[in-house]
Amino acid sequence: MISKLRNSVDEAVSGIADGAVVMIGGFGRAGQPVELIDALLAQGATDLTVINNNAGNGDTGLAALLAARRVRRIICSFPRQSDSHVFDALYRAGEIELELVPQGNLAERIRAAGAGIGAFFTPSGFGTALAEGKETRDIDGRPYVLENALRADVALVSAYRADRWGNLVYRKTARNFGPIMAAAATTTIVQVDEVVELGGLDPETVVTPGIYVNRVVAVGERAWLRDGEFVGAASVEGAAS
Amino acid sequence: MTTRISRDELAARIAQDIPEGAVMNLGIGAPTLVANFLPAGLEAILHTENGMLGMGPEPQPDRIDPDLINAGKQPVTELDGTAYFHHADSFAMMRGGHLDVCVLGAFQVSERGDLANWSTGAADSIPAVGGAMDLAIGARRVYVMTDLFTRSGESKLVRDCSYPLTGVGCVTRIYTDHAIFDVTPTGLAVIELFGDNTVSELSTLTGLDLEDATRDADDKELA
């Protein structure tokens, strides 16, 4: 019997090595796999390279991993935010490396890795500081920049529901980087609100087929949902209000 | 003498140029105001680059859903007809030329339509680019919404951008608090003046050769 289910978040993140390249899903706090990040913090792997759109918000989740000095290098598009004080302080002190990538190039580099594409020519960023030193090419009269695929050892993803084969559905804009990161990592670890029986997901609505998923752990319902229905009374930070 | 219109008035003016059926992306900050002034009955579809078409307005406080946010990470709502998609699809829509219009802020725009809006290049600043570079080269029409002058009185329309570029030759039209400018193969053309501004005064203040393409200019030629 195929089962990718794990009993705990600690079991789900076991074996992540020092020096690993770790993709972490989420856009701001939406879709951020907070329980898996907390488990990675407890697990102890260090000297990590993290790929995420942002560089942490507030003091929890990715920001807590950064604060614990476990991340050597971060690859992202938008580190500076109103509540990115943990990253800001580390960056100003020269204690974290930053590779800044235009958001669409970041997404496409991740997608390319999962699709077996080594590199691609994109118009985004041509003629800017973020394309310096990169190969360029004129194709049908338009300038393009060569961007390499971006793969990872591990992806930590948050989805809404899964079955034991690892098929996933997401919820609203929390989908963001989940499907492409799931495909771009050697080991993809997913936290979901709920695991359903095999056959419990409508095959027409599966967003990430289980082939891209290695481990699944249920972490319980989000505070603003009950039986999958929105019940309100939440702030945009995801806290009950 | 009035030479400036307010930010809301400018947003309302831009909203007049959004055609029925347009799919558009409004950048973070002032451009989001444009949505407040779209004519009643106009059906236009808002794209937000974190993965949604059909974005609706801000929810009531008791309806905030942390899984439903816009590119500025503010809570939004979904309209009938909404579609969600992942980040690579979202930027493929942009890059692939499927968006009709985007409205962006700017630090500077050059007379060739180069845009600088992501970094002032200051040594102590933390760089952050987000989707700015993808939006700048992606939409079919790239509108800039900005004050014409900085607080210290420098023109944001320039011969060459001194700030780091977001995109090369990508801007279609610049809506400012003084006038509207089109980017043309021969430089910037004033297509509409607000208040008592004149093309010659704006040429002096910006230090640029501006073509007079206002409707008044047409009348003058016909006369």
CSV table of C-alpha atoms in Angstrom, one decimal, chain B:
chain,number,residue,atom,x,y,z
B,1,MET,CA,-3.9,79.3,-10.5
B,2,THR,CA,-4.3,75.5,-10.3
B,3,THR,CA,-1.5,73.4,-11.6
B,4,ARG,CA,-2.1,70.1,-9.8
B,5,ILE,CA,-4.9,67.6,-9.4
B,6,SER,CA,-5.3,65.3,-6.4
B,7,ARG,CA,-4.4,61.7,-6.3
B,8,ASP,CA,-8.0,60.7,-6.3
B,9,GLU,CA,-8.7,62.9,-9.3
B,10,LEU,CA,-5.8,61.3,-11.1
B,11,ALA,CA,-7.0,57.8,-10.2
B,12,ALA,CA,-10.5,58.8,-11.6
B,13,ARG,CA,-8.9,60.1,-14.8
B,14,ILE,CA,-7.0,56.8,-15.3
B,15,ALA,CA,-10.2,54.9,-14.7
B,16,GLN,CA,-11.8,56.7,-17.6
B,17,ASP,CA,-9.2,55.1,-19.9
B,18,ILE,CA,-9.9,51.5,-18.8
B,19,PRO,CA,-12.0,49.9,-21.6
B,20,GLU,CA,-14.9,47.5,-21.1
B,21,GLY,CA,-13.6,43.9,-20.7
B,22,ALA,CA,-10.1,44.9,-19.8
B,23,VAL,CA,-7.9,42.5,-17.7
B,24,MET,CA,-5.7,44.7,-15.6
B,25,ASN,CA,-3.2,44.7,-12.8
B,26,LEU,CA,-3.0,47.7,-10.4
B,27,GLY,CA,0.4,48.1,-8.7
B,28,ILE,CA,0.8,48.4,-4.9
B,29,GLY,CA,0.1,51.9,-3.5
B,30,ALA,CA,-1.6,54.7,-5.4
B,31,PRO,CA,-2.4,52.6,-8.5
B,32,THR,CA,-4.9,50.5,-6.4
B,33,LEU,CA,-7.0,53.7,-6.1
B,34,VAL,CA,-8.0,53.3,-9.7
B,35,ALA,CA,-10.3,50.5,-8.8
B,36,ASN,CA,-12.4,52.9,-6.7
B,37,PHE,CA,-13.2,55.0,-9.7
B,38,LEU,CA,-14.1,52.5,-12.4
B,39,PRO,CA,-17.4,53.5,-14.0
B,40,ALA,CA,-20.5,51.7,-12.6
B,41,GLY,CA,-21.5,48.9,-15.0
B,42,LEU,CA,-18.0,48.6,-16.6
B,43,GLU,CA,-16.9,44.9,-16.5
B,44,ALA,CA,-13.2,44.8,-16.0
B,45,ILE,CA,-11.2,42.0,-14.4
B,46,LEU,CA,-8.5,42.6,-11.8
B,47,HIS,CA,-5.4,40.4,-11.8
B,48,THR,CA,-3.3,40.1,-8.7
B,49,GLU,CA,0.1,38.5,-9.3
B,50,ASN,CA,0.0,36.2,-6.2
B,51,GLY,CA,-2.5,34.1,-8.2
B,52,MET,CA,-6.0,35.4,-8.9
B,53,LEU,CA,-8.2,36.9,-11.6
B,54,GLY,CA,-11.5,38.4,-10.6
B,55,MET,CA,-10.3,40.1,-7.4
B,56,GLY,CA,-13.0,42.0,-5.5
B,57,PRO,CA,-12.8,44.9,-2.9
B,58,GLU,CA,-11.6,44.8,0.7
B,59,PRO,CA,-13.8,42.6,2.9
B,60,GLN,CA,-15.8,43.7,6.0
B,61,PRO,CA,-13.6,43.3,9.1
B,62,ASP,CA,-15.4,40.1,10.1
B,63,ARG,CA,-15.0,38.5,6.7
B,64,ILE,CA,-11.2,38.7,6.5
B,65,ASP,CA,-9.8,35.4,5.1
B,66,PRO,CA,-6.0,35.1,5.6
B,67,ASP,CA,-5.9,32.7,2.6
B,68,LEU,CA,-7.3,35.5,0.3
B,69,ILE,CA,-4.9,38.4,-0.1
B,70,ASN,CA,-3.6,40.6,-2.9
B,71,ALA,CA,-0.1,41.3,-4.0
B,72,GLY,CA,0.2,44.0,-1.3
B,73,LYS,CA,-0.7,41.3,1.2
B,74,GLN,CA,-4.0,43.1,2.1
B,75,PRO,CA,-7.2,41.1,2.5
B,76,VAL,CA,-9.5,41.1,-0.6
B,77,THR,CA,-12.6,39.3,-1.7
B,78,GLU,CA,-13.5,37.0,-4.7
B,79,LEU,CA,-16.1,38.0,-7.3
B,80,ASP,CA,-18.3,35.6,-9.2
B,81,GLY,CA,-16.0,34.4,-12.0
B,82,THR,CA,-12.8,34.3,-10.0
B,83,ALA,CA,-10.0,31.9,-10.9
B,84,TYR,CA,-7.0,31.0,-8.8
B,85,PHE,CA,-3.7,29.7,-10.2
B,86,HIS,CA,-0.1,29.2,-9.1
B,87,HIS,CA,2.6,31.8,-9.3
B,88,ALA,CA,4.3,30.5,-12.5
B,89,ASP,CA,1.0,30.7,-14.3
B,90,SER,CA,0.3,34.1,-12.9
B,91,PHE,CA,3.5,35.5,-14.3
B,92,ALA,CA,3.2,33.6,-17.5
B,93,MET,CA,-0.1,35.5,-18.1
B,94,MET,CA,1.9,38.8,-17.7
B,95,ARG,CA,5.0,37.8,-19.7
B,96,GLY,CA,2.8,36.2,-22.4
B,97,GLY,CA,1.1,39.5,-23.1
B,98,HIS,CA,-2.3,38.4,-21.9
B,99,LEU,CA,-2.9,41.4,-19.6
B,100,ASP,CA,-4.4,44.4,-21.3
B,101,VAL,CA,-3.2,47.1,-18.8
B,102,CYS,CA,-1.1,47.6,-15.8
B,103,VAL,CA,-0.8,50.7,-13.7
B,104,LEU,CA,2.5,51.2,-11.8
B,105,GLY,CA,4.1,53.9,-9.7
B,106,ALA,CA,7.5,55.4,-10.6
B,107,PHE,CA,10.6,57.1,-9.2
B,108,GLN,CA,11.6,58.1,-12.8
B,109,VAL,CA,10.5,57.6,-16.4
B,110,SER,CA,12.9,58.4,-19.2
B,111,GLU,CA,11.7,60.1,-22.5
B,112,ARG,CA,12.2,56.7,-24.2
B,113,GLY,CA,9.8,55.0,-21.7
B,114,ASP,CA,12.5,53.4,-19.5
B,115,LEU,CA,11.0,52.9,-16.0
B,116,ALA,CA,12.8,53.1,-12.6
B,117,ASN,CA,10.4,52.2,-9.7
B,118,TRP,CA,12.0,49.5,-7.6
B,119,SER,CA,15.1,50.9,-6.0
B,120,THR,CA,16.7,54.3,-5.3
B,121,GLY,CA,20.1,52.5,-5.3
B,122,ALA,CA,20.8,54.0,-1.8
B,123,ALA,CA,23.7,52.1,-0.2
B,124,ASP,CA,22.0,51.3,3.0
B,125,SER,CA,18.6,50.3,1.5
B,126,ILE,CA,17.4,46.7,1.5
B,127,PRO,CA,16.7,45.8,-2.2
B,128,ALA,CA,13.3,44.3,-3.0
B,129,VAL,CA,11.9,44.0,-6.5
B,130,GLY,CA,8.8,41.7,-6.3
B,131,GLY,CA,6.9,41.6,-9.5
B,132,ALA,CA,7.8,45.1,-10.8
B,133,MET,CA,10.1,44.0,-13.6
B,134,ASP,CA,7.7,41.3,-14.8
B,135,LEU,CA,4.8,43.7,-14.8
B,136,ALA,CA,6.8,46.4,-16.6
B,137,ILE,CA,7.5,44.3,-19.6
B,138,GLY,CA,4.4,42.1,-19.5
B,139,ALA,CA,1.2,44.1,-19.9
B,140,ARG,CA,0.2,45.3,-23.4
B,141,ARG,CA,-0.2,48.8,-22.1
B,142,VAL,CA,1.9,50.0,-19.2
B,143,TYR,CA,0.6,53.1,-17.5
B,144,VAL,CA,2.5,55.0,-14.9
B,145,MET,CA,0.7,57.0,-12.2
B,146,THR,CA,2.9,59.5,-10.4
B,147,ASP,CA,3.4,63.0,-9.3
B,148,LEU,CA,5.4,64.9,-11.9
B,149,PHE,CA,7.8,66.3,-9.4
B,150,THR,CA,9.5,64.9,-6.3
B,151,ARG,CA,9.0,66.7,-3.0
B,152,SER,CA,12.2,68.6,-3.6
B,153,GLY,CA,10.9,69.7,-7.0
B,154,GLU,CA,12.9,67.5,-9.3
B,155,SER,CA,11.2,66.2,-12.4
B,156,LYS,CA,10.4,62.5,-12.4
B,157,LEU,CA,10.4,62.6,-16.2
B,158,VAL,CA,14.0,62.6,-17.3
B,159,ARG,CA,16.3,62.2,-20.3
B,160,ASP,CA,17.9,59.2,-18.7
B,161,CYS,CA,17.0,57.4,-15.4
B,162,SER,CA,19.6,57.9,-12.7
B,163,TYR,CA,17.9,55.2,-10.5
B,164,PRO,CA,18.3,51.5,-11.3
B,165,LEU,CA,16.0,50.5,-14.1
B,166,THR,CA,12.9,48.3,-13.8
B,167,GLY,CA,12.4,47.9,-17.5
B,168,VAL,CA,13.8,49.3,-20.8
B,169,GLY,CA,11.4,51.2,-23.1
B,170,CYS,CA,8.4,49.6,-21.5
B,171,VAL,CA,6.1,52.6,-20.5
B,172,THR,CA,3.2,53.5,-22.8
B,173,ARG,CA,1.7,56.5,-21.0
B,174,ILE,CA,2.4,58.6,-17.9
B,175,TYR,CA,-0.4,60.0,-15.9
B,176,THR,CA,0.8,62.8,-13.6
B,177,ASP,CA,-0.8,65.4,-11.4
B,178,HIS,CA,0.1,68.1,-14.0
B,179,ALA,CA,-0.5,66.4,-17.3
B,180,ILE,CA,-0.7,63.2,-19.3
B,181,PHE,CA,2.2,62.2,-21.5
B,182,ASP,CA,2.5,59.5,-24.2
B,183,VAL,CA,5.8,57.9,-24.9
B,184,THR,CA,6.4,58.2,-28.7
B,185,PRO,CA,9.3,57.2,-30.9
B,186,THR,CA,10.5,60.9,-30.9
B,187,GLY,CA,10.1,61.5,-27.1
B,188,LEU,CA,7.3,62.5,-24.8
B,189,ALA,CA,4.1,64.1,-26.1
B,190,VAL,CA,1.6,66.0,-23.8
B,191,ILE,CA,-1.8,64.7,-24.6
B,192,GLU,CA,-3.8,66.4,-21.8
B,193,LEU,CA,-3.1,69.3,-19.5
B,194,PHE,CA,-4.6,69.7,-16.0
B,195,GLY,CA,-5.5,73.1,-14.6
B,196,ASP,CA,-3.5,76.1,-15.9
B,197,ASN,CA,-0.4,74.1,-17.0
B,198,THR,CA,1.0,74.8,-20.5
B,199,VAL,CA,3.3,72.6,-22.6
B,200,SER,CA,6.0,75.3,-22.7
B,201,GLU,CA,6.0,75.7,-18.9
B,202,LEU,CA,6.2,71.9,-18.4
B,203,SER,CA,9.0,71.8,-21.0
B,204,THR,CA,10.9,74.4,-18.9
B,205,LEU,CA,10.2,72.7,-15.6
B,206,THR,CA,11.1,69.1,-16.8
B,207,GLY,CA,14.0,70.3,-19.0
B,208,LEU,CA,12.6,68.0,-21.8
B,209,ASP,CA,11.5,68.7,-25.4
B,210,LEU,CA,7.8,68.0,-25.1
B,211,GLU,CA,5.6,67.6,-28.1
B,212,ASP,CA,2.2,69.4,-27.8
B,213,ALA,CA,-0.3,66.7,-28.7
B,214,THR,CA,-3.3,68.1,-26.8
B,215,ARG,CA,-6.6,68.5,-28.5
B,216,ASP,CA,-6.1,72.2,-28.3
B,217,ALA,CA,-3.0,71.7,-30.4
B,218,ASP,CA,-5.1,69.9,-33.1
B,219,ASP,CA,-7.5,72.9,-33.1
B,220,LYS,CA,-4.6,75.3,-33.5
B,221,GLU,CA,-3.3,73.3,-36.5
B,222,LEU,CA,-6.8,73.2,-38.1
B,223,ALA,CA,-7.2,76.9,-37.6
